[in-house]
PDB file of C-alpha atoms in Angstrom:
ATOM      1  CA  MET B1109     -35.577   9.151 -27.296  1.00  0.00           C
ATOM      2  CA  LYS B1110     -36.797  12.725 -27.497  1.00  0.00           C
ATOM      3  CA  ASP B1111     -34.373  15.635 -27.514  1.00  0.00           C
ATOM      4  CA  ARG B1112     -35.605  16.855 -24.136  1.00  0.00           C
ATOM      5  CA  ASP B1113     -35.118  13.441 -22.531  1.00  0.00           C
ATOM      6  CA  MET B1114     -31.614  13.214 -23.959  1.00  0.00           C
ATOM      7  CA  ILE B1115     -30.760  16.682 -22.657  1.00  0.00           C
ATOM      8  CA  VAL B1116     -32.148  15.818 -19.204  1.00  0.00           C
ATOM      9  CA  ARG B1117     -29.980  12.686 -19.097  1.00  0.00           C
ATOM     10  CA  LEU B1118     -26.946  14.645 -20.263  1.00  0.00           C
ATOM     11  CA  ARG B1119     -27.625  17.251 -17.582  1.00  0.00           C
ATOM     12  CA  GLY B1120     -27.731  14.492 -14.974  1.00  0.00           C
ATOM     13  CA  ILE B1121     -24.365  13.183 -16.124  1.00  0.00           C
ATOM     14  CA  ARG B1122     -22.847  16.653 -16.147  1.00  0.00           C
ATOM     15  CA  GLN B1123     -24.275  17.408 -12.725  1.00  0.00           C
ATOM     16  CA  LEU B1124     -22.671  14.234 -11.379  1.00  0.00           C
ATOM     17  CA  ARG B1125     -19.344  15.330 -12.889  1.00  0.00           C
ATOM     18  CA  GLU B1126     -19.782  18.755 -11.285  1.00  0.00           C
ATOM     19  CA  GLN B1127     -20.402  17.159  -7.881  1.00  0.00           C
ATOM     20  CA  ARG B1128     -17.289  15.004  -8.231  1.00  0.00           C
ATOM     21  CA  ALA B1129     -15.277  18.060  -9.244  1.00  0.00           C
ATOM     22  CA  GLY B1130     -16.609  19.866  -6.155  1.00  0.00           C
ATOM     23  CA  GLU B1131     -15.506  16.968  -3.985  1.00  0.00           C
ATOM     24  CA  LYS B1132     -12.074  17.114  -5.602  1.00  0.00           C
ATOM     25  CA  VAL B1133     -11.868  20.832  -4.761  1.00  0.00           C
ATOM     26  CA  ILE B1134     -12.614  20.043  -1.114  1.00  0.00           C
ATOM     27  CA  GLN B1135      -9.917  17.346  -1.091  1.00  0.00           C
ATOM     28  CA  ARG B1136      -7.421  19.720  -2.666  1.00  0.00           C
ATOM     29  CA  GLN B1137      -8.305  22.462  -0.145  1.00  0.00           C
ATOM     30  CA  THR B1138      -7.608  20.054   2.699  1.00  0.00           C
ATOM     31  CA  ALA B1139      -4.296  18.999   1.135  1.00  0.00           C
ATOM     32  CA  ALA B1140      -3.311  22.654   0.591  1.00  0.00           C
ATOM     33  CA  ARG B1141      -4.149  23.545   4.212  1.00  0.00           C
ATOM     34  CA  LYS B1142      -2.065  20.601   5.478  1.00  0.00           C
ATOM     35  CA  ALA B1143       0.842  21.611   3.242  1.00  0.00           C
ATOM     36  CA  THR B1144       0.634  25.179   4.531  1.00  0.00           C
ATOM     37  CA  MET B1145       0.670  23.890   8.107  1.00  0.00           C
ATOM     38  CA  ARG B1146       3.729  21.728   7.346  1.00  0.00           C
ATOM     39  CA  THR B1147       5.509  24.735   5.848  1.00  0.00           C
ATOM     40  CA  THR B1148       4.681  26.827   8.902  1.00  0.00           C
ATOM     41  CA  GLN B1149       5.887  24.055  11.190  1.00  0.00           C
ATOM     42  CA  ALA B1150       9.125  23.735   9.218  1.00  0.00           C
ATOM     43  CA  VAL B1151       9.737  27.486   9.422  1.00  0.00           C
ATOM     44  CA  GLU B1152       9.032  27.462  13.162  1.00  0.00           C
ATOM     45  CA  ALA B1153      11.294  24.428  13.668  1.00  0.00           C
ATOM     46  CA  THR B1154      14.114  26.202  11.831  1.00  0.00           C
ATOM     47  CA  ALA B1155      13.658  29.330  13.922  1.00  0.00           C
ATOM     48  CA  ALA B1156      13.621  27.310  17.155  1.00  0.00           C
ATOM     49  CA  HIS B1157      16.737  25.430  16.036  1.00  0.00           C
ATOM     50  CA  LEU B1158      18.560  28.668  15.261  1.00  0.00           C
ATOM     51  CA  GLU B1159      17.573  30.033  18.663  1.00  0.00           C
ATOM     52  CA  ARG B1160      18.912  26.897  20.398  1.00  0.00           C
ATOM     53  CA  ILE B1161      22.151  27.065  18.398  1.00  0.00           C
ATOM     54  CA  GLY B1162      22.637  30.716  19.249  1.00  0.00           C
ATOM     55  CA  THR B1163      22.148  30.012  22.935  1.00  0.00           C
ATOM     56  CA  LYS B1164      24.570  27.067  22.859  1.00  0.00           C
ATOM     57  CA  GLU B1165      27.209  29.041  20.965  1.00  0.00           C
ATOM     58  CA  ARG B1166      26.974  32.007  23.327  1.00  0.00           C
ATOM     59  CA  SER B1167      27.281  29.626  26.253  1.00  0.00           C
ATOM     60  CA  ALA B1168      30.227  27.772  24.749  1.00  0.00           C
ATOM     61  CA  PHE B1169      32.128  30.940  23.867  1.00  0.00           C
ATOM     62  CA  GLY B1170      31.140  32.568  27.149  1.00  0.00           C
ATOM     63  CA  SER B1171      32.773  29.762  29.088  1.00  0.00           C
ATOM     64  CA  LEU B1172      36.044  30.509  27.298  1.00  0.00           C
ATOM     65  CA  ILE B1173      36.157  34.183  28.235  1.00  0.00           C
ATOM     66  CA  GLY B1174      38.879  35.008  30.719  1.00  0.00           C
ATOM     67  CA  GLN B1175      40.525  31.616  30.455  1.00  0.00           C
ATOM     68  CA  SER B1176      43.344  30.244  28.487  1.00  0.00           C
ATOM     69  CA  VAL B1177      41.902  28.240  25.634  1.00  0.00           C
ATOM     70  CA  SER B1178      43.294  24.840  24.780  1.00  0.00           C
ATOM     71  CA  ALA B1179      43.314  23.346  21.321  1.00  0.00           C
ATOM     72  CA  VAL B1180      41.018  20.590  22.561  1.00  0.00           C
ATOM     73  CA  SER B1181      38.401  23.127  23.695  1.00  0.00           C
ATOM     74  CA  LEU B1182      38.553  24.952  20.390  1.00  0.00           C
ATOM     75  CA  HIS B1183      38.313  21.688  18.488  1.00  0.00           C
ATOM     76  CA  ARG B1184      35.274  20.636  20.577  1.00  0.00           C
ATOM     77  CA  ILE B1185      33.529  23.969  19.983  1.00  0.00           C
ATOM     78  CA  ARG B1186      34.379  23.843  16.291  1.00  0.00           C
ATOM     79  CA  GLY B1187      32.840  20.345  16.100  1.00  0.00           C
ATOM     80  CA  GLN B1188      29.681  21.605  17.798  1.00  0.00           C
ATOM     81  CA  VAL B1189      29.438  24.548  15.391  1.00  0.00           C
ATOM     82  CA  GLU B1190      29.922  22.295  12.365  1.00  0.00           C
ATOM     83  CA  LYS B1191      27.313  19.855  13.668  1.00  0.00           C
ATOM     84  CA  ALA B1192      24.887  22.742  14.242  1.00  0.00           C
ATOM     85  CA  ALA B1193      25.569  24.041  10.720  1.00  0.00           C
ATOM     86  CA  GLY B1194      24.762  20.605   9.291  1.00  0.00           C
ATOM     87  CA  GLU B1195      21.539  20.460  11.291  1.00  0.00           C
ATOM     88  CA  THR B1196      20.657  23.954  10.095  1.00  0.00           C
ATOM     89  CA  LEU B1197      21.109  22.855   6.489  1.00  0.00           C
ATOM     90  CA  ARG B1198      18.772  19.920   7.130  1.00  0.00           C
ATOM     91  CA  PHE B1199      16.162  22.214   8.679  1.00  0.00           C
ATOM     92  CA  ARG B1200      16.456  24.634   5.746  1.00  0.00           C
ATOM     93  CA  GLU B1201      16.096  21.761   3.270  1.00  0.00           C
ATOM     94  CA  ASP B1202      12.979  20.521   5.101  1.00  0.00           C
ATOM     95  CA  GLU B1203      11.622  24.064   4.976  1.00  0.00           C
ATOM     96  CA  LYS B1204      12.346  24.301   1.241  1.00  0.00           C
ATOM     97  CA  LEU B1205      10.715  20.929   0.495  1.00  0.00           C
ATOM     98  CA  ALA B1206       7.649  21.880   2.544  1.00  0.00           C
ATOM     99  CA  GLY B1207       7.383  25.164   0.624  1.00  0.00           C
ATOM    100  CA  GLU B1208       7.624  23.381  -2.721  1.00  0.00           C
ATOM    101  CA  ALA B1209       4.992  20.852  -1.679  1.00  0.00           C
ATOM    102  CA  GLU B1210       2.741  23.713  -0.584  1.00  0.00           C
ATOM    103  CA  LYS B1211       3.107  25.389  -3.998  1.00  0.00           C
ATOM    104  CA  GLU B1212       2.248  22.109  -5.727  1.00  0.00           C
ATOM    105  CA  ARG B1213      -0.852  21.581  -3.562  1.00  0.00           C
ATOM    106  CA  LYS B1214      -1.989  25.145  -4.246  1.00  0.00           C
ATOM    107  CA  ALA B1215      -1.480  24.652  -7.988  1.00  0.00           C
ATOM    108  CA  GLU B1216      -3.522  21.437  -7.818  1.00  0.00           C
ATOM    109  CA  LEU B1217      -6.244  23.309  -5.916  1.00  0.00           C
ATOM    110  CA  SER B1218      -6.287  26.040  -8.548  1.00  0.00           C
ATOM    111  CA  GLU B1219      -6.601  23.459 -11.313  1.00  0.00           C
ATOM    112  CA  ALA B1220      -9.401  21.643  -9.468  1.00  0.00           C
ATOM    113  CA  ARG B1221     -11.265  24.931  -9.009  1.00  0.00           C
ATOM    114  CA  GLY B1222     -10.957  25.659 -12.732  1.00  0.00           C
ATOM    115  CA  ILE B1223     -12.350  22.247 -13.624  1.00  0.00           C
ATOM    116  CA  HIS B1224     -15.182  22.715 -11.125  1.00  0.00           C
ATOM    117  CA  ARG B1225     -16.086  26.104 -12.620  1.00  0.00           C
ATOM    118  CA  ALA B1226     -16.144  24.551 -16.096  1.00  0.00           C
ATOM    119  CA  ARG B1227     -18.418  21.744 -14.872  1.00  0.00           C
ATOM    120  CA  ILE B1228     -20.789  24.247 -13.253  1.00  0.00           C
ATOM    121  CA  LYS B1229     -20.863  26.216 -16.504  1.00  0.00           C
ATOM    122  CA  ALA B1230     -21.722  23.067 -18.488  1.00  0.00           C
ATOM    123  CA  VAL B1231     -24.639  22.252 -16.170  1.00  0.00           C
ATOM    124  CA  THR B1232     -25.845  25.856 -16.294  1.00  0.00           C
ATOM    125  CA  LYS B1233     -25.841  25.827 -20.100  1.00  0.00           C
ATOM    126  CA  LEU B1234     -28.031  22.744 -20.124  1.00  0.00           C
ATOM    127  CA  ASP B1235     -30.331  24.316 -17.519  1.00  0.00           C
ATOM    128  CA  ARG B1236     -30.768  27.347 -19.779  1.00  0.00           C
ATOM    129  CA  LEU B1237     -31.405  25.113 -22.780  1.00  0.00           C
ATOM    130  CA  LEU B1238     -34.060  23.186 -20.853  1.00  0.00           C
ATOM    131  CA  GLU B1239     -35.678  26.449 -19.731  1.00  0.00           C
ATOM    132  CA  HIS B1240     -35.680  27.684 -23.312  1.00  0.00           C
ATOM    133  CA  MET B1241     -37.203  24.426 -24.542  1.00  0.00           C
ATOM    134  CA  SER B1242     -39.837  24.560 -21.801  1.00  0.00           C
ATOM    135  CA  SER B1243     -40.826  28.139 -22.569  1.00  0.00           C
ATOM    136  CA  ARG B1244     -40.872  27.374 -26.286  1.00  0.00           C
ATOM    137  CA  GLY B1245     -42.986  24.292 -25.576  1.00  0.00           C
ATOM    138  CA  ALA B1246     -45.333  26.304 -23.382  1.00  0.00           C
ATOM    139  CA  ARG B1247     -45.818  28.910 -26.131  1.00  0.00           C
ATOM    140  CA  ARG B1248     -46.406  26.134 -28.643  1.00  0.00           C
ATOM    141  CA  ASN B1249     -48.976  24.514 -26.365  1.00  0.00           C
ATOM    142  CA  MET B1250     -50.716  27.879 -25.914  1.00  0.00           C
ATOM    143  CA  ALA B1251     -50.808  28.379 -29.659  1.00  0.00           C
ATOM    144  CA  LEU B1252     -52.209  24.872 -30.148  1.00  0.00           C
ATOM    145  CA  ALA B1253     -54.808  25.501 -27.461  1.00  0.00           C
ATOM    146  CA  GLU B1254     -55.829  28.768 -29.119  1.00  0.00           C
ATOM    147  CA  LEU B1255     -55.990  27.023 -32.471  1.00  0.00           C
ATOM    148  CA  SER B1256     -58.084  24.265 -30.950  1.00  0.00           C
ATOM    149  CA  ASP B1257     -60.385  26.852 -29.359  1.00  0.00           C
ATOM    150  CA  GLU B1258     -60.743  28.638 -32.680  1.00  0.00           C
ATOM    151  CA  GLU B1259     -61.496  25.378 -34.433  1.00  0.00           C
ATOM    152  CA  ASP B1260     -64.062  24.471 -31.772  1.00  0.00           C
ATOM    153  CA  SER B1261     -65.688  27.856 -31.964  1.00  0.00           C
ATOM    154  CA  GLY B1262     -65.479  27.834 -35.746  1.00  0.00           C
ATOM    155  CA  SER B1263     -67.083  24.390 -36.012  1.00  0.00           C
ATOM    156  CA  GLY B1264     -69.843  25.482 -33.644  1.00  0.00           C
ATOM    157  CA  HIS B1265     -70.851  28.280 -36.019  1.00  0.00           C
ATOM    158  CA  LYS B1266     -71.141  25.921 -38.961  1.00  0.00           C
ATOM    159  CA  SER B1267     -73.476  23.532 -37.214  1.00  0.00           C
TER     160      SER B1267
END
C-alpha cells in the first residue's frame, strides 16, 4: 500500500471519529439544556412553594388576631409550619441536586467539545499532509514532463 493510500484511509477513519465526536457534542448539548430546564423548574417550584407557605402562614396567623388563642390552635399552626419547613427542605434539596446535575452535564459537554476539537484538528492535519503530497507530486510530475520533453527534443536533434 502506498503512503498516500494509507494516509487517505487514516483520514477516513479520523473523519469518522470526528463525526462521532460531533454527534456526542450534540447529545451532550441536549442533556445540558434539559438539566438547565430542570434546575430552572426546581428553582421556580421552590419559589412557588415559598409563596404558598407565606400565604398560608399569614392566613393562619391572621385568623388568630383579636381572639384568644388556645393551645390546640397553636399546636395545629406549629404542626403546619413544621410540615412546611420539611417540604421547603425537600424543595431546596431537589434544587441543589438539579444544580449539581446541571454542572455535571455542562462539564461533560465541555469535555465532548474538547474531544471534538481534537478530532477536527487531526483530520485537518491529514488534509494538509495530503495537500502537501499532492503539490509535491504535481511539481515532480512537471519536472518529469519537462525532463521527458528535453529528452524528446534532445533525441530529435541527434537523429
